[in-house]
Coordinates of C-alpha atoms in Angstrom, one line a residue:
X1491 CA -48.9 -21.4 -98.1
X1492 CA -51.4 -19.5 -96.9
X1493 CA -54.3 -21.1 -98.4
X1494 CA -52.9 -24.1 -96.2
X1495 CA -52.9 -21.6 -92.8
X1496 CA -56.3 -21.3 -93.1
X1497 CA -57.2 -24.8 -93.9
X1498 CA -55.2 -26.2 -90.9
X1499 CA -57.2 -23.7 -88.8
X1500 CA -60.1 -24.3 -89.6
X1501 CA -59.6 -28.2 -89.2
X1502 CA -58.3 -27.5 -85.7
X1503 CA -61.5 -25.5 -84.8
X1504 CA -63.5 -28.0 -86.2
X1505 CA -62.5 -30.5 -83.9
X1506 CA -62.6 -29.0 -81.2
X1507 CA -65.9 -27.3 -81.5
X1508 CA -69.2 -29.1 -80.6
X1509 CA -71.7 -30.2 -83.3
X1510 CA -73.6 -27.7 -82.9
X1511 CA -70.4 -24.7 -82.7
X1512 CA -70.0 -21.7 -84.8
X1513 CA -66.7 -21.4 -86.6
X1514 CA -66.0 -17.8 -87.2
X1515 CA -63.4 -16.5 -90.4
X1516 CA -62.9 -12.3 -89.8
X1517 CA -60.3 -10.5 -91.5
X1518 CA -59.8 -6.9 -91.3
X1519 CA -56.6 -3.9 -92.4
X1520 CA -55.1 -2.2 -90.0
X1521 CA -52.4 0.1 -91.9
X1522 CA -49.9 -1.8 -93.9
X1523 CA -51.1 -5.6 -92.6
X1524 CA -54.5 -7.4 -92.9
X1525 CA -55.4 -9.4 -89.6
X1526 CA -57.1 -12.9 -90.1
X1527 CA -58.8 -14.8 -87.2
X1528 CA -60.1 -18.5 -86.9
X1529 CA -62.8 -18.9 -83.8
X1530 CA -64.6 -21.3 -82.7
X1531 CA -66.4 -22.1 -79.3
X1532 CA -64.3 -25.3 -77.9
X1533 CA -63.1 -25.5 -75.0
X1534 CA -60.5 -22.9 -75.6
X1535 CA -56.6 -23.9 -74.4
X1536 CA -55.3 -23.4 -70.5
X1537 CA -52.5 -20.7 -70.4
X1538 CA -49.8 -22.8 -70.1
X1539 CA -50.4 -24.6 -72.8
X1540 CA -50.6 -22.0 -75.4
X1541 CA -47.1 -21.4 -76.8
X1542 CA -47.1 -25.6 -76.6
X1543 CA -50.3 -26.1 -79.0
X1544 CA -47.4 -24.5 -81.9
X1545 CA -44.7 -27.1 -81.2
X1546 CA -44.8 -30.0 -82.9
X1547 CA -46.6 -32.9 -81.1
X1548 CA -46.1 -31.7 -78.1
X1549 CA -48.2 -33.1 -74.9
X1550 CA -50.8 -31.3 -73.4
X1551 CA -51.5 -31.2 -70.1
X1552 CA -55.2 -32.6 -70.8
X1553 CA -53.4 -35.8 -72.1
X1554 CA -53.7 -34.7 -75.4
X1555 CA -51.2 -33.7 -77.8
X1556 CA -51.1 -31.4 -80.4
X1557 CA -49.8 -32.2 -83.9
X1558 CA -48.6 -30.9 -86.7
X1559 CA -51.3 -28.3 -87.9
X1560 CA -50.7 -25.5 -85.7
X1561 CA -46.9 -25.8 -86.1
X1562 CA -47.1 -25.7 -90.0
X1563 CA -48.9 -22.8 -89.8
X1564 CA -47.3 -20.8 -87.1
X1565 CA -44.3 -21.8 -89.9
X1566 CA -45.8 -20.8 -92.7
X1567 CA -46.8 -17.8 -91.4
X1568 CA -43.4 -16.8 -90.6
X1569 CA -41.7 -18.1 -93.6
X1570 CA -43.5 -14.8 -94.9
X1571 CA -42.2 -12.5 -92.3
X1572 CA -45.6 -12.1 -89.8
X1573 CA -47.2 -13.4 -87.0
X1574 CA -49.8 -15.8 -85.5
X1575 CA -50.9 -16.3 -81.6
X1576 CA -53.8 -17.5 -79.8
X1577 CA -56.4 -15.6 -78.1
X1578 CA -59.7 -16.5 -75.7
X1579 CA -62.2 -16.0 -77.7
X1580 CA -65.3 -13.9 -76.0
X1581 CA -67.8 -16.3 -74.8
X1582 CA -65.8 -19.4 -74.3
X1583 CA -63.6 -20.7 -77.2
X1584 CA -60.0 -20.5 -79.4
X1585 CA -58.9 -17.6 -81.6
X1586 CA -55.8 -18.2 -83.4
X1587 CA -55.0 -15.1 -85.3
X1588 CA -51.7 -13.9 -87.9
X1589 CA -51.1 -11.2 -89.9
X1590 CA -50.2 -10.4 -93.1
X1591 CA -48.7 -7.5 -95.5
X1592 CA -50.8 -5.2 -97.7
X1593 CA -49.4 -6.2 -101.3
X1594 CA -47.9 -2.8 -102.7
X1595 CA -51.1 -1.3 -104.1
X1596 CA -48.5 0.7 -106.7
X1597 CA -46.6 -2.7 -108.0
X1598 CA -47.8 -3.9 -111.1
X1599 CA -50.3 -7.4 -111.3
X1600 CA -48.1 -10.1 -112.3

């Protein structure tokens, strides 16, 4: 499910980056979760549209709407017990971001 997170952000930033954008993947640990964030440098999302880009289809107040991409993954995301959210990214832009757990480095590979 993850794997899918990841691909339906990075479809979102693609289209809604210019041509010429960068489309940034980070991921760091901070104690027992790992922090992943897609960024790209689109227009970015007004604040009171950003708890609306996660619901399905819902109309945004450019006269857009969003789909189903964002809302899979905000579900997916919490189907494993974490969180996702959007941020501005620094120099114009969308950064959606969601956590994960650090696997239990004692438990046995399966």
């Amino acid at each position: 499910m993850i794997g899918q997170v990841l691909i339906n952000l990075l479809d979102n930033a693609i289209r809604h980056s210019p041509d010429d954008g960068v489309i940034t993947v980070e991921a760091r640990r901070e104690m027992r979760q790992v922090i992943l964030s897609v960024t790209d440098q689109g227009p970015g999302i007004e604040p009171s549209q950003r708890q609306a880009v996660f619901e399905r289809f819902a109309r945004l107040d450019t006269g857009g709407r969003a789909g189903l991409g964002l809302t899979i993954a905000k579900n997916f995301v919490e189907a494993h017990g974490q969180e996702i959210w959007y941020e501005d990214a620094p120099n114009h832009g969308a950064r959606f971001v969601f956590t994960l757990p650090v696997a239990d480095e004692t438990a046995p590979l399966r």
